[in-house]
mmCIF file of C-alpha atoms in Angstrom:
data_model
loop_
_atom_site.group_PDB
_atom_site.id
_atom_site.type_symbol
_atom_site.label_atom_id
_atom_site.label_comp_id
_atom_site.label_asym_id
_atom_site.label_seq_id
_atom_site.Cartn_x
_atom_site.Cartn_y
_atom_site.Cartn_z
ATOM 1 C CA MET S 1 -0.025 0.133 -0.007
ATOM 2 C CA ILE S 2 2.779 2.488 0.800
ATOM 3 C CA LYS S 3 6.475 2.295 -0.295
ATOM 4 C CA LEU S 4 9.012 4.570 0.775
ATOM 5 C CA GLU S 5 12.288 3.859 -0.920
ATOM 6 C CA HIS S 6 15.682 5.863 -0.116
ATOM 7 C CA ILE S 7 13.900 8.682 1.061
ATOM 8 C CA SER S 8 16.205 11.681 2.325
ATOM 9 C CA LYS S 9 15.001 15.128 3.423
ATOM 10 C CA THR S 10 17.439 18.091 4.363
ATOM 11 C CA PHE S 11 16.717 21.680 6.031
ATOM 12 C CA ALA S 12 19.238 24.493 5.904
ATOM 13 C CA ALA S 13 20.612 25.004 9.350
ATOM 14 C CA ASP S 14 21.465 28.562 10.565
ATOM 15 C CA ASP S 15 25.153 28.253 9.208
ATOM 16 C CA GLY S 16 24.081 27.320 5.847
ATOM 17 C CA HIS S 17 24.794 23.593 6.421
ATOM 18 C CA LYS S 18 22.288 21.041 5.361
ATOM 19 C CA VAL S 19 20.781 18.851 8.205
ATOM 20 C CA TYR S 20 19.324 15.606 7.498
ATOM 21 C CA ALA S 21 15.590 15.147 8.699
ATOM 22 C CA CYS S 22 15.372 11.995 6.967
ATOM 23 C CA LYS S 23 18.283 10.013 5.533
ATOM 24 C CA ASP S 24 17.777 7.017 3.024
ATOM 25 C CA VAL S 25 14.810 5.608 4.644
ATOM 26 C CA ASN S 26 13.209 2.582 3.437
ATOM 27 C CA ILE S 27 9.622 1.547 4.762
ATOM 28 C CA THR S 28 6.868 -0.762 3.352
ATOM 29 C CA VAL S 29 3.459 -0.534 4.913
ATOM 30 C CA ALA S 30 0.878 -3.372 3.788
ATOM 31 C CA LYS S 31 -2.581 -2.851 3.039
ATOM 32 C CA GLY S 32 -4.748 -2.867 6.221
ATOM 33 C CA GLU S 33 -1.725 -2.486 8.497
ATOM 34 C CA ILE S 34 -1.216 -0.152 11.398
ATOM 35 C CA TYR S 35 2.279 0.705 11.085
ATOM 36 C CA GLY S 36 4.087 2.776 13.822
ATOM 37 C CA ILE S 37 6.831 5.171 13.481
ATOM 38 C CA ILE S 38 8.618 6.040 16.862
ATOM 39 C CA GLY S 39 11.512 8.027 18.040
ATOM 40 C CA PHE S 40 12.342 10.856 20.386
ATOM 41 C CA SER S 41 11.798 14.488 19.578
ATOM 42 C CA GLY S 42 13.860 15.456 16.389
ATOM 43 C CA ALA S 43 14.198 11.780 15.193
ATOM 44 C CA GLY S 44 12.671 12.756 11.678
ATOM 45 C CA LYS S 45 9.479 10.738 12.058
ATOM 46 C CA SER S 46 7.059 13.732 11.533
ATOM 47 C CA THR S 47 9.038 14.983 8.425
ATOM 48 C CA LEU S 48 8.870 11.276 7.229
ATOM 49 C CA VAL S 49 5.149 10.865 7.345
ATOM 50 C CA ARG S 50 4.518 14.086 5.534
ATOM 51 C CA CYS S 51 6.542 12.473 2.677
ATOM 52 C CA ILE S 52 3.775 9.972 2.265
ATOM 53 C CA ASN S 53 1.122 12.544 1.070
ATOM 54 C CA LEU S 54 3.877 14.871 -0.167
ATOM 55 C CA LEU S 55 3.129 17.712 2.111
ATOM 56 C CA GLY S 56 6.796 17.740 2.688
ATOM 57 C CA LYS S 57 8.612 16.680 -0.624
ATOM 58 C CA PRO S 58 11.727 14.539 -0.283
ATOM 59 C CA ASP S 59 15.039 15.845 -1.717
ATOM 60 C CA SER S 60 15.471 12.229 -3.087
ATOM 61 C CA GLY S 61 13.932 8.662 -3.108
ATOM 62 C CA THR S 62 10.679 7.180 -4.514
ATOM 63 C CA VAL S 63 7.106 7.519 -2.783
ATOM 64 C CA THR S 64 4.678 4.746 -4.093
ATOM 65 C CA VAL S 65 1.066 4.760 -2.661
ATOM 66 C CA ASP S 66 -1.288 2.402 -3.830
ATOM 67 C CA GLY S 67 0.750 1.394 -6.943
ATOM 68 C CA LYS S 68 1.373 4.930 -7.973
ATOM 69 C CA ASP S 69 4.636 7.082 -7.987
ATOM 70 C CA LEU S 70 3.246 10.308 -6.440
ATOM 71 C CA LEU S 71 6.420 12.230 -7.178
ATOM 72 C CA SER S 72 5.773 11.709 -10.817
ATOM 73 C CA LEU S 73 2.237 12.976 -10.819
ATOM 74 C CA SER S 74 1.096 16.351 -11.955
ATOM 75 C CA ALA S 75 -0.547 18.902 -9.403
ATOM 76 C CA LYS S 76 -4.100 18.123 -10.480
ATOM 77 C CA GLU S 77 -3.205 14.273 -10.271
ATOM 78 C CA LEU S 78 -1.592 14.558 -6.678
ATOM 79 C CA ARG S 79 -4.771 16.471 -5.627
ATOM 80 C CA GLU S 80 -6.861 13.582 -6.353
ATOM 81 C CA GLU S 81 -4.483 11.147 -4.753
ATOM 82 C CA ARG S 82 -4.129 13.320 -1.607
ATOM 83 C CA LYS S 83 -8.055 12.613 -1.185
ATOM 84 C CA LYS S 84 -7.175 8.840 -0.466
ATOM 85 C CA ILE S 85 -4.952 10.014 2.193
ATOM 86 C CA GLY S 86 -6.560 11.567 5.419
ATOM 87 C CA MET S 87 -4.448 12.878 8.136
ATOM 88 C CA ILE S 88 -4.923 14.009 11.917
ATOM 89 C CA PHE S 89 -2.426 15.825 14.194
ATOM 90 C CA GLN S 90 -1.673 16.489 17.883
ATOM 91 C CA HIS S 91 -3.598 19.897 18.120
ATOM 92 C CA PHE S 92 -6.685 18.813 16.026
ATOM 93 C CA ASN S 93 -6.369 21.771 13.476
ATOM 94 C CA LEU S 94 -10.246 22.429 13.849
ATOM 95 C CA MET S 95 -11.779 25.631 12.573
ATOM 96 C CA LYS S 96 -12.733 27.473 15.732
ATOM 97 C CA SER S 97 -15.312 29.614 14.370
ATOM 98 C CA ARG S 98 -17.361 26.345 12.722
ATOM 99 C CA THR S 99 -19.363 23.956 14.402
ATOM 100 C CA VAL S 100 -18.710 20.197 14.483
ATOM 101 C CA PHE S 101 -20.918 19.810 11.423
ATOM 102 C CA ASP S 102 -19.135 22.428 9.490
ATOM 103 C CA ASN S 103 -15.845 21.245 10.309
ATOM 104 C CA VAL S 104 -16.479 17.701 9.087
ATOM 105 C CA ALA S 105 -18.420 19.094 6.152
ATOM 106 C CA PHE S 106 -15.606 21.377 5.048
ATOM 107 C CA PRO S 107 -13.578 18.566 2.885
ATOM 108 C CA LEU S 108 -16.895 18.029 1.000
ATOM 109 C CA LYS S 109 -17.343 21.487 -0.356
ATOM 110 C CA HIS S 110 -16.367 20.590 -3.902
ATOM 111 C CA SER S 111 -17.201 17.025 -4.078
ATOM 112 C CA GLY S 112 -20.145 17.314 -6.213
ATOM 113 C CA LEU S 113 -22.412 16.170 -3.372
ATOM 114 C CA SER S 114 -25.954 17.909 -2.936
ATOM 115 C CA LYS S 115 -26.704 19.757 0.299
ATOM 116 C CA GLU S 116 -28.779 16.905 1.434
ATOM 117 C CA GLU S 117 -26.176 14.227 0.508
ATOM 118 C CA THR S 118 -23.531 16.312 2.329
ATOM 119 C CA ALA S 119 -25.305 16.561 5.541
ATOM 120 C CA LYS S 120 -26.051 12.763 5.288
ATOM 121 C CA LYS S 121 -22.650 12.087 4.871
ATOM 122 C CA VAL S 122 -21.351 14.206 7.719
ATOM 123 C CA ARG S 123 -24.036 12.633 10.024
ATOM 124 C CA GLU S 124 -22.942 9.090 8.998
ATOM 125 C CA LEU S 125 -19.416 10.013 9.791
ATOM 126 C CA LEU S 126 -20.149 11.812 13.176
ATOM 127 C CA ALA S 127 -21.899 8.449 14.142
ATOM 128 C CA LEU S 128 -18.893 6.348 13.001
ATOM 129 C CA VAL S 129 -16.840 8.304 15.616
ATOM 130 C CA GLU S 130 -19.549 8.156 18.288
ATOM 131 C CA ILE S 131 -19.856 11.972 18.630
ATOM 132 C CA SER S 132 -23.361 12.696 16.737
ATOM 133 C CA GLU S 133 -24.773 14.654 19.864
ATOM 134 C CA LYS S 134 -21.938 17.258 19.460
ATOM 135 C CA GLU S 135 -22.771 18.513 15.650
ATOM 136 C CA THR S 136 -23.947 21.939 16.662
ATOM 137 C CA SER S 137 -21.185 22.542 19.209
ATOM 138 C CA TYR S 138 -18.063 24.609 18.690
ATOM 139 C CA PRO S 139 -14.354 23.086 19.037
ATOM 140 C CA SER S 140 -13.977 25.281 22.052
ATOM 141 C CA GLU S 141 -16.943 23.459 23.937
ATOM 142 C CA LEU S 142 -15.310 20.213 23.405
ATOM 143 C CA SER S 143 -12.897 18.045 25.420
ATOM 144 C CA GLY S 144 -9.467 17.152 23.651
ATOM 145 C CA GLY S 145 -10.659 13.652 22.975
ATOM 146 C CA GLN S 146 -14.017 14.743 21.445
ATOM 147 C CA GLN S 147 -11.938 17.428 19.220
ATOM 148 C CA GLN S 148 -9.914 14.430 17.998
ATOM 149 C CA ARG S 149 -12.906 12.402 17.179
ATOM 150 C CA VAL S 150 -14.314 15.572 14.913
ATOM 151 C CA ALA S 151 -10.653 15.809 13.435
ATOM 152 C CA ILE S 152 -10.821 11.960 12.630
ATOM 153 C CA ALA S 153 -14.422 12.233 10.911
ATOM 154 C CA ARG S 154 -12.929 15.218 9.183
ATOM 155 C CA ALA S 155 -10.038 13.321 7.618
ATOM 156 C CA LEU S 156 -12.369 10.530 6.536
ATOM 157 C CA ALA S 157 -14.723 12.777 4.724
ATOM 158 C CA ASN S 158 -13.117 11.691 1.247
ATOM 159 C CA ASN S 159 -13.374 7.936 2.075
ATOM 160 C CA PRO S 160 -9.610 7.928 2.146
ATOM 161 C CA LYS S 161 -7.780 4.299 1.886
ATOM 162 C CA ILE S 162 -4.798 5.649 4.506
ATOM 163 C CA LEU S 163 -5.118 7.575 7.533
ATOM 164 C CA LEU S 164 -1.997 9.287 8.908
ATOM 165 C CA CYS S 165 -1.708 9.986 12.608
ATOM 166 C CA ASP S 166 1.009 12.596 13.587
ATOM 167 C CA GLU S 167 1.219 12.349 17.296
ATOM 168 C CA ALA S 168 -2.675 12.139 17.434
ATOM 169 C CA THR S 169 -2.774 11.218 21.253
ATOM 170 C CA SER S 170 0.136 13.260 22.534
ATOM 171 C CA ALA S 171 -2.147 15.989 23.751
ATOM 172 C CA LEU S 172 -4.684 13.638 25.463
ATOM 173 C CA ASP S 173 -4.754 12.105 28.879
ATOM 174 C CA PRO S 174 -4.212 8.342 29.124
ATOM 175 C CA THR S 175 -7.895 7.257 29.558
ATOM 176 C CA THR S 176 -8.830 9.354 26.358
ATOM 177 C CA THR S 177 -5.853 8.109 24.543
ATOM 178 C CA LYS S 178 -6.866 4.565 25.082
ATOM 179 C CA SER S 179 -10.423 5.405 23.724
ATOM 180 C CA ILE S 180 -8.678 7.038 20.572
ATOM 181 C CA LEU S 181 -6.617 4.034 19.866
ATOM 182 C CA ALA S 182 -9.896 1.755 20.191
ATOM 183 C CA LEU S 183 -11.597 3.735 17.573
ATOM 184 C CA LEU S 184 -8.770 3.814 15.199
ATOM 185 C CA LYS S 185 -8.572 0.046 15.522
ATOM 186 C CA LYS S 186 -12.506 -0.139 14.890
ATOM 187 C CA LEU S 187 -12.154 2.137 11.987
ATOM 188 C CA ARG S 188 -9.254 0.136 10.480
ATOM 189 C CA ARG S 189 -11.262 -3.112 10.753
ATOM 190 C CA ASP S 190 -14.679 -1.503 9.605
ATOM 191 C CA LEU S 191 -13.165 0.599 6.694
ATOM 192 C CA ASN S 192 -10.368 -1.606 5.890
ATOM 193 C CA LEU S 193 -7.874 1.424 6.401
ATOM 194 C CA THR S 194 -4.261 1.142 6.239
ATOM 195 C CA ILE S 195 -3.040 3.518 9.274
ATOM 196 C CA VAL S 196 0.334 4.920 9.910
ATOM 197 C CA VAL S 197 1.097 6.343 13.612
ATOM 198 C CA ILE S 198 3.926 8.727 14.242
ATOM 199 C CA THR S 199 4.395 8.882 18.040
ATOM 200 C CA HIS S 200 6.948 9.045 20.942
ATOM 201 C CA GLN S 201 4.622 7.140 23.118
ATOM 202 C CA MET S 202 5.704 3.661 23.601
ATOM 203 C CA ASN S 203 2.151 2.505 24.818
ATOM 204 C CA VAL S 204 0.506 3.859 21.802
ATOM 205 C CA ILE S 205 2.645 1.463 19.621
ATOM 206 C CA LYS S 206 2.133 -1.495 21.825
ATOM 207 C CA GLU S 207 -1.674 -0.854 22.002
ATOM 208 C CA ILE S 208 -2.567 -0.520 18.320
ATOM 209 C CA CYS S 209 0.471 -1.344 16.017
ATOM 210 C CA ASP S 210 1.348 -4.431 13.837
ATOM 211 C CA LYS S 211 4.781 -3.368 12.878
ATOM 212 C CA VAL S 212 6.941 -0.376 13.916
ATOM 213 C CA ALA S 213 10.089 1.656 12.733
ATOM 214 C CA VAL S 214 12.377 3.190 15.067
ATOM 215 C CA MET S 215 14.143 6.430 14.069
ATOM 216 C CA GLU S 216 17.074 8.399 15.412
ATOM 217 C CA ASN S 217 18.759 11.339 13.713
ATOM 218 C CA GLY S 218 16.794 10.719 10.537
ATOM 219 C CA VAL S 219 17.889 7.240 10.030
ATOM 220 C CA VAL S 220 15.263 4.071 10.628
ATOM 221 C CA VAL S 221 17.623 1.966 12.903
ATOM 222 C CA GLU S 222 15.337 -0.947 13.568
ATOM 223 C CA GLN S 223 12.101 -2.098 12.042
ATOM 224 C CA GLY S 224 9.672 -5.030 12.245
ATOM 225 C CA GLU S 225 6.873 -6.778 14.074
ATOM 226 C CA VAL S 226 6.151 -4.720 17.352
ATOM 227 C CA TYR S 227 6.352 -7.934 19.679
ATOM 228 C CA THR S 228 9.882 -8.794 18.247
ATOM 229 C CA ILE S 229 11.245 -5.236 18.116
ATOM 230 C CA PHE S 230 10.511 -4.678 21.762
ATOM 231 C CA ALA S 231 10.913 -7.989 23.180
ATOM 232 C CA ASN S 232 14.318 -8.335 21.630
ATOM 233 C CA PRO S 233 15.731 -4.818 20.549
ATOM 234 C CA GLN S 234 19.138 -5.094 18.713
ATOM 235 C CA ASN S 235 19.820 -1.614 18.143
ATOM 236 C CA GLU S 236 21.238 0.825 21.150
ATOM 237 C CA ALA S 237 18.646 3.337 20.249
ATOM 238 C CA THR S 238 15.865 1.120 20.602
ATOM 239 C CA LYS S 239 17.251 -0.347 24.033
ATOM 240 C CA ASN S 240 17.456 3.199 25.228
ATOM 241 C CA PHE S 241 13.993 4.042 24.250
ATOM 242 C CA ILE S 242 12.433 1.161 25.835
ATOM 243 C CA LYS S 243 14.471 1.437 28.973
ATOM 244 C CA SER S 244 13.179 5.215 29.176
ATOM 245 C CA THR S 245 9.863 3.990 29.669
ATOM 246 C CA SER S 246 10.134 0.728 31.665
ATOM 247 C CA ASN S 247 9.972 0.134 35.216
ATOM 248 C CA LEU S 248 12.754 -2.490 34.615
ATOM 249 C CA ALA S 249 15.363 0.293 34.454
ATOM 250 C CA LYS S 250 14.579 1.680 37.784
ATOM 251 C CA VAL S 251 16.719 -1.017 39.275
ATOM 252 C CA GLU S 252 19.690 0.562 38.034
ATOM 253 C CA GLU S 253 18.988 4.036 39.877
ATOM 254 C CA LEU S 254 18.470 1.803 43.016
ATOM 255 C CA LEU S 255 21.926 0.174 42.618
ATOM 256 C CA ARG S 256 23.472 3.407 42.242
ATOM 257 C CA ASP S 257 21.822 4.769 45.325
ATOM 258 C CA CYS S 258 22.729 1.838 47.312
ATOM 259 C CA SER S 259 19.125 0.960 48.152
ATOM 260 C CA ASP S 260 18.404 -1.523 50.821
ATOM 261 C CA VAL S 261 16.239 -3.121 48.369
ATOM 262 C CA THR S 262 19.364 -4.226 46.297
ATOM 263 C CA LYS S 263 21.691 -5.257 49.129
ATOM 264 C CA ILE S 264 22.630 -8.977 48.506
ATOM 265 C CA ASN S 265 24.764 -11.573 50.032
ATOM 266 C CA GLU S 266 27.589 -13.567 48.646
ATOM 267 C CA ASP S 267 25.343 -16.464 47.404
ATOM 268 C CA GLU S 268 22.848 -14.164 45.533
ATOM 269 C CA LYS S 269 22.746 -12.189 42.212
ATOM 270 C CA ILE S 270 20.496 -9.507 40.992
ATOM 271 C CA VAL S 271 19.067 -10.191 37.579
ATOM 272 C CA ARG S 272 16.917 -8.393 35.059
ATOM 273 C CA LEU S 273 14.760 -11.065 33.156
ATOM 274 C CA SER S 274 12.910 -10.309 29.852
ATOM 275 C CA TYR S 275 10.596 -12.072 27.623
ATOM 276 C CA ARG S 276 11.985 -12.844 24.121
ATOM 277 C CA LYS S 277 9.216 -15.009 22.533
ATOM 278 C CA LYS S 278 5.355 -15.025 22.377
ATOM 279 C CA ASN S 279 4.854 -18.723 23.666
ATOM 280 C CA ILE S 280 6.308 -18.536 26.998
ATOM 281 C CA SER S 281 3.990 -20.033 29.354
ATOM 282 C CA GLU S 282 6.067 -22.118 31.704
ATOM 283 C CA PRO S 283 6.179 -21.028 35.330
ATOM 284 C CA LEU S 284 9.992 -20.461 34.879
ATOM 285 C CA LEU S 285 10.943 -18.787 38.185
ATOM 286 C CA SER S 286 9.080 -21.255 40.397
ATOM 287 C CA GLU S 287 10.923 -24.139 38.317
ATOM 288 C CA LEU S 288 14.317 -22.647 39.684
ATOM 289 C CA THR S 289 13.809 -24.042 43.082
ATOM 290 C CA VAL S 290 12.706 -27.283 42.007
ATOM 291 C CA GLU S 291 15.353 -27.825 39.404
ATOM 292 C CA PHE S 292 18.386 -25.849 40.783
ATOM 293 C CA ALA S 293 17.605 -25.097 44.353
ATOM 294 C CA VAL S 294 17.754 -21.599 43.497
ATOM 295 C CA VAL S 295 15.235 -19.215 45.428
ATOM 296 C CA PRO S 296 14.153 -16.275 43.443
ATOM 297 C CA ASN S 297 12.785 -12.994 45.152
ATOM 298 C CA ILE S 298 11.063 -10.668 42.720
ATOM 299 C CA ILE S 299 11.926 -6.927 43.584
ATOM 300 C CA PHE S 300 9.452 -5.776 40.739
ATOM 301 C CA ALA S 301 7.908 -6.799 37.573
ATOM 302 C CA ASP S 302 6.655 -4.745 34.479
ATOM 303 C CA ILE S 303 4.455 -7.096 32.145
ATOM 304 C CA GLU S 304 2.097 -5.943 29.567
ATOM 305 C CA ILE S 305 0.195 -7.836 27.032
ATOM 306 C CA VAL S 306 1.533 -7.087 23.410
ATOM 307 C CA GLN S 307 -0.054 -8.708 20.291
ATOM 308 C CA GLU S 308 -1.876 -11.137 22.660
ATOM 309 C CA ALA S 309 1.683 -12.373 24.263
ATOM 310 C CA PRO S 310 3.690 -11.179 27.364
ATOM 311 C CA ILE S 311 6.064 -8.648 27.046
ATOM 312 C CA GLY S 312 8.344 -7.045 29.756
ATOM 313 C CA GLY S 313 10.181 -8.864 32.452
ATOM 314 C CA THR S 314 10.962 -8.922 36.137
ATOM 315 C CA VAL S 315 13.880 -8.028 38.197
ATOM 316 C CA ALA S 316 14.606 -10.700 40.889
ATOM 317 C CA ILE S 317 17.409 -11.695 43.592
ATOM 318 C CA LEU S 318 18.393 -15.152 42.844
ATOM 319 C CA SER S 319 19.756 -16.961 45.955
ATOM 320 C CA GLY S 320 21.741 -20.396 45.787
ATOM 321 C CA LYS S 321 25.249 -21.966 45.383
ATOM 322 C CA GLU S 322 27.121 -20.476 42.600
ATOM 323 C CA LYS S 323 27.251 -23.504 40.556
ATOM 324 C CA ALA S 324 23.400 -23.815 40.716
ATOM 325 C CA LEU S 325 23.169 -20.013 39.935
ATOM 326 C CA SER S 326 25.150 -20.424 36.748
ATOM 327 C CA ALA S 327 23.129 -23.358 35.745
ATOM 328 C CA ALA S 328 19.900 -21.881 36.482
ATOM 329 C CA ILE S 329 20.796 -18.648 34.242
ATOM 330 C CA ASP S 330 22.088 -20.901 31.374
ATOM 331 C CA TRP S 331 18.864 -22.790 31.570
ATOM 332 C CA LEU S 332 16.565 -19.465 31.529
ATOM 333 C CA ARG S 333 18.759 -18.388 28.458
ATOM 334 C CA GLN S 334 17.963 -21.707 26.737
ATOM 335 C CA LYS S 335 14.416 -20.817 27.334
ATOM 336 C CA ASP S 336 14.655 -17.670 25.315
ATOM 337 C CA VAL S 337 14.596 -15.571 28.343
ATOM 338 C CA GLY S 338 16.908 -12.634 28.287
ATOM 339 C CA VAL S 339 19.009 -12.422 31.380
ATOM 340 C CA GLU S 340 21.214 -9.662 32.378
ATOM 341 C CA VAL S 341 23.190 -9.907 35.630
ATOM 342 C CA LEU S 342 23.241 -6.488 37.264
ATOM 343 C CA ALA S 343 25.031 -7.419 40.545
ATOM 344 C CA GLY S 344 26.539 -10.440 42.355
#
């Protein structure tokens, strides 16, 4: 559905030098997929998403959407193709002086629909995003979540095949974010949409996306299935991103501060365990006691369900004889559990 090949985009710095916002980026998004692009601020992800609909034209590379090379189209042809690509933003971009109804109706202005047909279409869209009761309200009278629902309805007015979401939940609280993500999943299913999500929020990627690309300094450093990338990151940038949002990284602070929680005896080790595959179902920690006479004491855990499988892990103190500890750690690794010995 979407194929970006060797995309590069530069901007001029104050000193006249070129700065790469995107550098030789290659991404393929399949039809019906929800594809996430994640990175810290300044990573280049928003610049990249604007290359998909050519709101930002790349310096080099090719942009193929639904089999068409957008960079080869005339201005008129490009306008027609853009109708197939809806877009929503962090700050909603609604017209403050127009009602909800008029905001959603605006993209239909030159659609050829009659006044009655336009009204019917607008009300269908408002019903689809579950905000019909607000059609006569103004944006200032709506909550952030309600405004984003209106923005989504407006983005769907021309029956797009693709929906681009640029930090669409960054201005929302966690509960509202969850409801908007549920709506996007519903729309993907009901309308057979292909959705590209730009975000710096790990929970958004975990909640909604099928695949993810991780960006740093304009470069895609890692991409693939969400579970695989987050369960077993290969690139240092991905590892740092995951650590920055995981409770499992807190143990390092505790160790630095010499917290009582991390004080251990000679026959103990502090380990961080992480899931690396979807089908782990054995009670692994309890088996350590039975198989190796090693007693685990969990300090804390951070486990979520991503793509219907557990992801995350635990930090624990393992107690036992040195040989038993080594054997237990080797056994865990054979079970595809990531093991980091942090102390001991």
